[in-house]
mmCIF file of C-alpha atoms in Angstrom:
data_model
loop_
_atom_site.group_PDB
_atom_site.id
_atom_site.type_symbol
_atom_site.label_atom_id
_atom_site.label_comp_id
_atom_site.label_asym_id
_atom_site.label_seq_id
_atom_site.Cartn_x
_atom_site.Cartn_y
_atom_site.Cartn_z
ATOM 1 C CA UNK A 1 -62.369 10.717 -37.260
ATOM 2 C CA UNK A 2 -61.076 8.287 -35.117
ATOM 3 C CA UNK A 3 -57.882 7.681 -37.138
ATOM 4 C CA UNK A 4 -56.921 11.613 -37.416
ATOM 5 C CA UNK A 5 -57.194 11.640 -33.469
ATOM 6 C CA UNK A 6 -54.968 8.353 -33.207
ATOM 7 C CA UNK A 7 -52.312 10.472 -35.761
ATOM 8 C CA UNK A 8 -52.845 13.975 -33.465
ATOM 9 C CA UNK A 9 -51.923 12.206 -30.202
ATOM 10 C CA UNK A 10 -48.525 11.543 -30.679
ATOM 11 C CA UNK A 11 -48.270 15.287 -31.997
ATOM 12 C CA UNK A 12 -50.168 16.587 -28.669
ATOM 13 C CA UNK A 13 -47.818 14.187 -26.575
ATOM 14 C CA UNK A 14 -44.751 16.117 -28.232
ATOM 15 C CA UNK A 15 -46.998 19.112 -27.524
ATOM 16 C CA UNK A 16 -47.013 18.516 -23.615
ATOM 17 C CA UNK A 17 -43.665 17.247 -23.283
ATOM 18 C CA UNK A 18 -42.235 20.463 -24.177
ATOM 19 C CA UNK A 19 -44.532 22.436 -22.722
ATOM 20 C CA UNK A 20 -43.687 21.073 -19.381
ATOM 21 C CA UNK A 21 -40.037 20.854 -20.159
ATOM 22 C CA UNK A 22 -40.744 24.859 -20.719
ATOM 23 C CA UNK A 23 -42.373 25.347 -17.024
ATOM 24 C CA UNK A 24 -39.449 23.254 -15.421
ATOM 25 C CA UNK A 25 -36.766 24.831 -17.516
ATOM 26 C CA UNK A 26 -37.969 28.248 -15.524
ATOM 27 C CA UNK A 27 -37.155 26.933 -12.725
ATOM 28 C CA UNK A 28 -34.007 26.427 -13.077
ATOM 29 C CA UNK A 29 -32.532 29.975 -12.555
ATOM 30 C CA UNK A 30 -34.040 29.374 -9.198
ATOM 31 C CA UNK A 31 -32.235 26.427 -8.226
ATOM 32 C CA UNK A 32 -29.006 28.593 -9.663
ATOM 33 C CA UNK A 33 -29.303 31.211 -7.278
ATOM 34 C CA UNK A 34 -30.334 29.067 -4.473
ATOM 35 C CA UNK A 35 -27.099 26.405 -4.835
ATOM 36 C CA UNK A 36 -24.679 30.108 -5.613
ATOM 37 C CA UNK A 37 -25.608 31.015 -1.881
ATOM 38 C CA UNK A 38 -25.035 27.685 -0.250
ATOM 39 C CA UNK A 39 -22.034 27.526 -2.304
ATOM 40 C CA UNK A 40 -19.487 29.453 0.125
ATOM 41 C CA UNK A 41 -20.841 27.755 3.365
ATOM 42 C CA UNK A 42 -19.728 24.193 1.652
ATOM 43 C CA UNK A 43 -16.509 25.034 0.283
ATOM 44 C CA UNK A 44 -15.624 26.448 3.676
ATOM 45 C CA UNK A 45 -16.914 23.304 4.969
ATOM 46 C CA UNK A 46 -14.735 21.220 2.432
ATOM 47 C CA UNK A 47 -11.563 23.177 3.033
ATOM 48 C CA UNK A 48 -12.117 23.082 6.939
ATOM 49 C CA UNK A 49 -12.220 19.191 7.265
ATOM 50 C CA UNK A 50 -9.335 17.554 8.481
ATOM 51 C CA UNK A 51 -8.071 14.991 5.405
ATOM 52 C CA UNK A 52 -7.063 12.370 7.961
ATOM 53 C CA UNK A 53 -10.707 12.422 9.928
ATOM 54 C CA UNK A 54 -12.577 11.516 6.081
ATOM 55 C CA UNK A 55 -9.988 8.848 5.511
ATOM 56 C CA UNK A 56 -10.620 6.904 8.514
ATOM 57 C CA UNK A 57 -13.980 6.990 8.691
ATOM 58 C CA UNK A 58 -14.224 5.708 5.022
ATOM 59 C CA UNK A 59 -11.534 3.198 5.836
ATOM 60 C CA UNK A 60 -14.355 2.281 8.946
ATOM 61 C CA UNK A 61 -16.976 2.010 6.486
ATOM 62 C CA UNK A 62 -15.191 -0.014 3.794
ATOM 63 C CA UNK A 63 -14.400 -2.651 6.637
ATOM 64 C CA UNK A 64 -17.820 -2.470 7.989
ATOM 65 C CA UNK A 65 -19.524 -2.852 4.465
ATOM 66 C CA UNK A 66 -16.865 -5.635 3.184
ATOM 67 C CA UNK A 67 -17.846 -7.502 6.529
ATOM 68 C CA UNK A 68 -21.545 -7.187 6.282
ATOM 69 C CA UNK A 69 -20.843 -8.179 2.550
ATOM 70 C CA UNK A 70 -18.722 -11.478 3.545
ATOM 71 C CA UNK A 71 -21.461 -12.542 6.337
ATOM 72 C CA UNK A 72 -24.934 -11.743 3.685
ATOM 73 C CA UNK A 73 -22.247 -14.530 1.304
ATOM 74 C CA UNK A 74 -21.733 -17.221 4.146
ATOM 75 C CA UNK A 75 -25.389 -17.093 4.775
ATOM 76 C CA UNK A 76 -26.364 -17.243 1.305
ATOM 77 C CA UNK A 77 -24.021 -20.032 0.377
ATOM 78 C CA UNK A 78 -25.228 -21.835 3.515
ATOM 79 C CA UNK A 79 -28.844 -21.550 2.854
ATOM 80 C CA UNK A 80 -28.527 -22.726 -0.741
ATOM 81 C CA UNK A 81 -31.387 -24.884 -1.605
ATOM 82 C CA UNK A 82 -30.167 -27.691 -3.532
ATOM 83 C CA UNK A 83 -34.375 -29.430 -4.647
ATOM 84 C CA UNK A 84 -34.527 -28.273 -8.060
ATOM 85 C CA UNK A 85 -38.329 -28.666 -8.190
ATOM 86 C CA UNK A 86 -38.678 -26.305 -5.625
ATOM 87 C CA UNK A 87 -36.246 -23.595 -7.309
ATOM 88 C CA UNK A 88 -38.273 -24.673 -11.270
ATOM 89 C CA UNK A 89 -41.651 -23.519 -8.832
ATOM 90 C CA UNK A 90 -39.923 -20.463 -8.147
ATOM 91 C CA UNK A 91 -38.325 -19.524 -11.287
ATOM 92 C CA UNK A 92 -41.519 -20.509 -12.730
ATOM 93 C CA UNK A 93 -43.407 -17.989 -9.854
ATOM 94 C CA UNK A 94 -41.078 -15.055 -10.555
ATOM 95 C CA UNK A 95 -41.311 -15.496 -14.251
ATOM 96 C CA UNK A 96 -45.223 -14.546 -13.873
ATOM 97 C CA UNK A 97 -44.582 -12.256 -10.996
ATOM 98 C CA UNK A 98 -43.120 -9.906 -13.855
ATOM 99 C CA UNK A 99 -45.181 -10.595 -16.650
ATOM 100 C CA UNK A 100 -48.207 -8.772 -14.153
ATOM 101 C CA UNK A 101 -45.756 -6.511 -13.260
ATOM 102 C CA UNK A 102 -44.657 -5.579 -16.825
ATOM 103 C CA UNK A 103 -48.466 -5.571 -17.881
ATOM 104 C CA UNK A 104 -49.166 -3.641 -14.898
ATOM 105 C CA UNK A 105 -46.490 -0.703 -15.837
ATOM 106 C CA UNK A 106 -47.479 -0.967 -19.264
ATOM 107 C CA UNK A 107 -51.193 0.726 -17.921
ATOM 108 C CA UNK A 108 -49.488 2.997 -16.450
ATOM 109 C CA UNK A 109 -47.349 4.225 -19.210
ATOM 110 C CA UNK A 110 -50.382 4.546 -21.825
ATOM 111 C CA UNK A 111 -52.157 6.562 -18.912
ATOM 112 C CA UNK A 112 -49.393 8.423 -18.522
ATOM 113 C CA UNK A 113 -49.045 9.205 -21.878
ATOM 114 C CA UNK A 114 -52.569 10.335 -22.655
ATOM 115 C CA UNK A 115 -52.326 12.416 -19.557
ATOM 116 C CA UNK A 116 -49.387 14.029 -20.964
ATOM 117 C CA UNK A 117 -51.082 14.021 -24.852
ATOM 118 C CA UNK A 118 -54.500 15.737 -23.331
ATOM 119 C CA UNK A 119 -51.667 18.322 -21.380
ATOM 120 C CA UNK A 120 -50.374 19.124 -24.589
ATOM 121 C CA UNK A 121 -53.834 19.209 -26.519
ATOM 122 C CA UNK A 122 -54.711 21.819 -24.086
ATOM 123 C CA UNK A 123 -51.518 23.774 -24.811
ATOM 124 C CA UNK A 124 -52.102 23.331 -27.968
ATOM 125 C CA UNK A 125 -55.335 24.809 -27.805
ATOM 126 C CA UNK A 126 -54.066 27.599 -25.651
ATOM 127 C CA UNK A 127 -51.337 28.674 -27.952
ATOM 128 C CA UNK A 128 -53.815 28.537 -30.579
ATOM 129 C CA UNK A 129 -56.401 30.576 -28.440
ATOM 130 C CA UNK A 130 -59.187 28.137 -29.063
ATOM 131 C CA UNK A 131 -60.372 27.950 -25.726
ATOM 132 C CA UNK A 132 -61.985 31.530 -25.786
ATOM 133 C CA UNK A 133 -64.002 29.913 -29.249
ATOM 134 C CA UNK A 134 -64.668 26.487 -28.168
ATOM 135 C CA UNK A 135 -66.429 28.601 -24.353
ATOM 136 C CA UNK A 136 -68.411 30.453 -27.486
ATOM 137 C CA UNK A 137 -69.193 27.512 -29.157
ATOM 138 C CA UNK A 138 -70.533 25.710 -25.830
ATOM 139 C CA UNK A 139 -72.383 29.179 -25.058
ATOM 140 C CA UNK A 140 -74.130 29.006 -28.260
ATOM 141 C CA UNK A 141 -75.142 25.237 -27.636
ATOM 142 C CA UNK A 142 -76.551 26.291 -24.477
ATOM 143 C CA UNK A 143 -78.368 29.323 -25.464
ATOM 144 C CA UNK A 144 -82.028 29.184 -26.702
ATOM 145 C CA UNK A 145 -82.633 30.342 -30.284
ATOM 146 C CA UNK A 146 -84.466 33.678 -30.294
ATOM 147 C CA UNK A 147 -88.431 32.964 -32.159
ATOM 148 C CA UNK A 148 -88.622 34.483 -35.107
ATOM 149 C CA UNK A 149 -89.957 37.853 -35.635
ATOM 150 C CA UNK A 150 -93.785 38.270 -36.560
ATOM 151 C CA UNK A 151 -92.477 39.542 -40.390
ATOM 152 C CA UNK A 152 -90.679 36.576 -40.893
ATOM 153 C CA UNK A 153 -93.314 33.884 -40.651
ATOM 154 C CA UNK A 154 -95.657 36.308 -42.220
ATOM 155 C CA UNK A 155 -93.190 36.593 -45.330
ATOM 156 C CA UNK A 156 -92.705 32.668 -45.923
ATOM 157 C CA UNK A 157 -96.296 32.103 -46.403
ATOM 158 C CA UNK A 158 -96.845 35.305 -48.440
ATOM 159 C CA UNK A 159 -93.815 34.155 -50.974
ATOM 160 C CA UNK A 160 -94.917 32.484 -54.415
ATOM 161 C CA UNK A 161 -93.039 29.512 -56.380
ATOM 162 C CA UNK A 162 -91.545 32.255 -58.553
ATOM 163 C CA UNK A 163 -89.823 34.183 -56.221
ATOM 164 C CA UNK A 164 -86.145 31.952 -55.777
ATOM 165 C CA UNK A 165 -84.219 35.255 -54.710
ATOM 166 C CA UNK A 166 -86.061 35.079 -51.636
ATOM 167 C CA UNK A 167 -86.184 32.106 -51.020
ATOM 168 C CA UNK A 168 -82.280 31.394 -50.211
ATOM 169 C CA UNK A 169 -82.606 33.886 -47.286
ATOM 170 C CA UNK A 170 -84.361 31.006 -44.829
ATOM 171 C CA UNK A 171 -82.135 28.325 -46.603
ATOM 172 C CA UNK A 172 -78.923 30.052 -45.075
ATOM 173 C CA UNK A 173 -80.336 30.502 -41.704
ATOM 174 C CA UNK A 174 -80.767 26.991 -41.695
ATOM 175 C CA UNK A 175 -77.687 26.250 -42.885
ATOM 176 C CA UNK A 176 -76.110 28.216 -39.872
ATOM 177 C CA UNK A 177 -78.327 26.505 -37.441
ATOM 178 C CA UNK A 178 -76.470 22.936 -39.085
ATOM 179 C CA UNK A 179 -73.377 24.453 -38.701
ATOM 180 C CA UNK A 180 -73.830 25.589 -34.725
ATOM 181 C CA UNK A 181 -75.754 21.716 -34.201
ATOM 182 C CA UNK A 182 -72.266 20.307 -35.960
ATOM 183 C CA UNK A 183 -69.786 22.110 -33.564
ATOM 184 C CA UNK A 184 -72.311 21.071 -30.530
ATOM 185 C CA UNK A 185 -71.912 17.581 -31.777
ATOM 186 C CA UNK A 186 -67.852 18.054 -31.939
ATOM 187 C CA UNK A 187 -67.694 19.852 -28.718
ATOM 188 C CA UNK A 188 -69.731 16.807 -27.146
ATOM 189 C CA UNK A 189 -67.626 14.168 -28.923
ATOM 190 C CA UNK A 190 -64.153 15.869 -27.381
ATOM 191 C CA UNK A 191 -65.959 15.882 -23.852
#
């Protein structure tokens, strides 16, 4: 059983993938409407600016940004640490700094992906319309089982060896009763 569930999961990942790609995909005409309103206020915004204004303040900020850029380089150069046991200790440091971190976003992703596989189970499901049967299943787990009528026992211990056409009556009842324990037994497995 274990090996059919390890084969569905990558199906009920697909599953849940597009099922949420569905829910943002309705979004979007949304977002459509929303950026054809603020549409006109920007282009009137764009065609309003003075060209001259936006090229000196990006000429500002290119010769504020090439500054900061040429000072961060001085100080780096300057600060260069030239013991080479001390930079092995920190290659050495940073090299198991993101081995954790890899490990640590490799939980993440296999929680992330069962998340996303038990999303699309349940789509699954609900596409299906097995919810409504697996709330009847659980209802007839939880429901007691009605005592049998007064004719029924009587009947059993009335019956004789030869009769075998009555006998298969009880037999199925039985049967049914296996079948209902069975899909407790699933239900509880999937819980």
């Amino acid at each position: 059983m274990a090996i059919i569930d390890e084969l569905r999961t990558p199906l009920y990942f697909a599953a849940g993938t597009a099922d949420l790609a569905v829910r943002q995909a309705r979004k979007v005409p949304g977002l459509i409407e929303q950026l054809a309103a603020e549409a006109p206020a920007r282009i009137d915004a764009v065609r309003k600016t003075d060209p001259k204004v936006v090229q000196e303040k990006v000429t500002a900020q290119a010769k504020e940004a090439q500054a900061t850029v040429q000072a961060k380089f001085a100080e780096v150069v300057g600060g260069l640490d030239t013991d080479l046991k001390k930079l092995g200790e920190t290659a050495q440091d940073l090299a198991l700094r993101g081995v954790g971190v890899a490990a640590e976003y490799a939980v993440k992703a296999r929680e992330k992906y069962e998340e996303v596989a038990a999303h699309g189970e349940e789509a699954v499901r609900a596409w299906r319309g097995e919810v409504a049967e697996e709330i009847t299943e659980i209802a007839v787990v939880v429901e007691p089982e009605p005592a049998p009528k007064a004719e029924e026992v009587e009947a059993p211990a009335a019956e004789t060896g030869a009769e075998a056409g009555t006998q298969e009556a009880p037999a199925r009842k039985t049967t049914a009763r296996k079948t209902s324990a069975k899909k407790a037994a699933v239900a509880a497995e999937k819980e």
